[in-house]
PDB file of C-alpha atoms in Angstrom:
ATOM      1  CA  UNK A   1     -14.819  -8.012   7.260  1.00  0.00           C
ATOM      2  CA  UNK A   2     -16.921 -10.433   5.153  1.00  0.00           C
ATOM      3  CA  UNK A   3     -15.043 -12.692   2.780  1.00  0.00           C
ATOM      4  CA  UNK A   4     -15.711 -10.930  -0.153  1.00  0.00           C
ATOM      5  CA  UNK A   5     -14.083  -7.575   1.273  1.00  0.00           C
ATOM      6  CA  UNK A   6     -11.473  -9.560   2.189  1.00  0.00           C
ATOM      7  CA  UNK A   7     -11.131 -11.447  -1.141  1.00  0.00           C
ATOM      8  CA  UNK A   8     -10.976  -7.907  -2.761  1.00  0.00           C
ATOM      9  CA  UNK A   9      -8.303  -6.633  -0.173  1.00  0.00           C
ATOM     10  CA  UNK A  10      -6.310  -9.751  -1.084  1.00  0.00           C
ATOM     11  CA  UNK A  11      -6.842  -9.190  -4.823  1.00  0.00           C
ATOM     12  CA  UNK A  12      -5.929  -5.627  -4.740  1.00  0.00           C
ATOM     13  CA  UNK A  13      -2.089  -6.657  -3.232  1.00  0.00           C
ATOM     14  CA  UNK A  14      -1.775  -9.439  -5.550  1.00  0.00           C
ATOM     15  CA  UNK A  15      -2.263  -7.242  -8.444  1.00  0.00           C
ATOM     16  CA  UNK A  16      -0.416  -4.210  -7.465  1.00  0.00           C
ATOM     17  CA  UNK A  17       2.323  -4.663  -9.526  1.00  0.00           C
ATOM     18  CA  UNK A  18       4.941  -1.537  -8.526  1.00  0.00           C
ATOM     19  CA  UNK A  19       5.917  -0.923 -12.448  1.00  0.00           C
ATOM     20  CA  UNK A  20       2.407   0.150 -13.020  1.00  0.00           C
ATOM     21  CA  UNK A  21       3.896   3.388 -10.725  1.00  0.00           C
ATOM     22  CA  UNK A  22       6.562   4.456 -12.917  1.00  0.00           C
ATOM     23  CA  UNK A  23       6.720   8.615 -12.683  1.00  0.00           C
ATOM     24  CA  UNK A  24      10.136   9.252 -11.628  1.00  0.00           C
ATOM     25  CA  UNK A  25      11.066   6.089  -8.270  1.00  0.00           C
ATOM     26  CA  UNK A  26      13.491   8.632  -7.396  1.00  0.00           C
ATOM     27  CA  UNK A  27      11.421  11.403  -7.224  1.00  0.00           C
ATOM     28  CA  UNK A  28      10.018  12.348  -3.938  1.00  0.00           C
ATOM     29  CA  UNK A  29       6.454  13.681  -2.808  1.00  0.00           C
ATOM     30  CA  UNK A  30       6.464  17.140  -1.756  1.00  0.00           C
ATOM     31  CA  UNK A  31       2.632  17.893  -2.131  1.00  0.00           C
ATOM     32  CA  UNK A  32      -0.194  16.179  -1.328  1.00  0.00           C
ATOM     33  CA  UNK A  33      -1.731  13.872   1.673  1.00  0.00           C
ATOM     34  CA  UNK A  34       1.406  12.396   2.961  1.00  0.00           C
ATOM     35  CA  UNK A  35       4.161  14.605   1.546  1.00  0.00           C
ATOM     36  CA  UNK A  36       5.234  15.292   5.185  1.00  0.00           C
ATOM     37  CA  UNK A  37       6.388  11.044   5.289  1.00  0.00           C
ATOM     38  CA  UNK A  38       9.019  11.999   2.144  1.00  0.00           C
ATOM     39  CA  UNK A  39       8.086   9.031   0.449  1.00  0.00           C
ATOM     40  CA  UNK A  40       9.197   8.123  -3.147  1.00  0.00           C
ATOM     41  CA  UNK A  41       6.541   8.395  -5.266  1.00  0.00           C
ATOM     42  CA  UNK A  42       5.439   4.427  -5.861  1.00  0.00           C
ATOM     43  CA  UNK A  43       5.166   4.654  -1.863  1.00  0.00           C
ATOM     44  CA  UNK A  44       3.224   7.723  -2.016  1.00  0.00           C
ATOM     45  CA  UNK A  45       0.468   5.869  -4.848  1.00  0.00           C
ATOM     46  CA  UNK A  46       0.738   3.242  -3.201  1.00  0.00           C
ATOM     47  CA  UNK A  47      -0.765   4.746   0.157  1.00  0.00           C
ATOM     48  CA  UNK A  48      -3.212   6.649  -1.362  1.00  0.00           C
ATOM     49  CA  UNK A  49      -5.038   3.361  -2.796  1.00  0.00           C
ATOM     50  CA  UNK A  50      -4.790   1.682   0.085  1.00  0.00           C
ATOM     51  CA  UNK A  51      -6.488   4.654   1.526  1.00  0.00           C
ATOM     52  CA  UNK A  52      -8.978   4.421  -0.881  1.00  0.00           C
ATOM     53  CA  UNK A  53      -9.035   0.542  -0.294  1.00  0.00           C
ATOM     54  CA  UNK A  54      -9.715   0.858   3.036  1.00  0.00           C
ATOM     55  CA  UNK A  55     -12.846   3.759   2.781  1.00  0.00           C
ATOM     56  CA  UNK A  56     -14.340   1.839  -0.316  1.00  0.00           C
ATOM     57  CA  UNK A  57     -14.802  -1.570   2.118  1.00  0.00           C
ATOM     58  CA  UNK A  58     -16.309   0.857   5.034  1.00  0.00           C
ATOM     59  CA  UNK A  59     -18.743   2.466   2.708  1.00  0.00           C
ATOM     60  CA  UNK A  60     -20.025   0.813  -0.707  1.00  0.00           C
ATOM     61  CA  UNK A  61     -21.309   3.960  -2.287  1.00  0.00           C
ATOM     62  CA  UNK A  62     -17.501   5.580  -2.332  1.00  0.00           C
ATOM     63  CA  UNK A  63     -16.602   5.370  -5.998  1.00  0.00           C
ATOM     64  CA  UNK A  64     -12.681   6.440  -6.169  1.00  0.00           C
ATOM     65  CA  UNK A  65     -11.438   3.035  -5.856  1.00  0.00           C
ATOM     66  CA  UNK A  66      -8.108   1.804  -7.112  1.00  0.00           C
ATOM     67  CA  UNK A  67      -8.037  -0.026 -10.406  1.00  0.00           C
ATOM     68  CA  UNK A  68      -8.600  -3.981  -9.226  1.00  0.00           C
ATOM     69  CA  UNK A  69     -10.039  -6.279 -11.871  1.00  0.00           C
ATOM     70  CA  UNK A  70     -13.134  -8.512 -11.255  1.00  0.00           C
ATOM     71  CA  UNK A  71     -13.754  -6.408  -7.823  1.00  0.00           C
ATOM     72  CA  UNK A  72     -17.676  -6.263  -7.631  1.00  0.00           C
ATOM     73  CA  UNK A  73     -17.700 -10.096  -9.257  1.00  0.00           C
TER      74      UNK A  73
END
């Protein structure tokens, strides 16, 4: 990874801030990609963007990233 994929990976965990997922902690995911793990739901978001993460840093034209500031800086 080159060190400005890595400088966004490390960016994106610093600024996840977990109250930023507030629908329901208890609740837990029935539907969706990784229903099947039970997860509570800032689990659940939280996988999904690191999914996203993940395929944005393997290909530069996906455009459903998470919310990260300065990211293309």
């Amino acid at each position: 990874m080159s060190d400005k994929q890595e400088q966004a990976v490390q960016t994106f965990f610093e600024n996840l801030e977990m109250e930023s997922y507030d629908k329901g902690p208890d609740k837990i995911i029935t539907e969706g990609k990784f229903s099947n793990l039970r997860l509570y739901v800032a689990e659940h978001r939280l996988l999904v963007d690191i999914k996203k993460t993940i395929i944005s840093l393997k290909d530069p034209n996906y455009c459903d990233l998470p919310p990260v500031p300065d990211y293309n800086e």
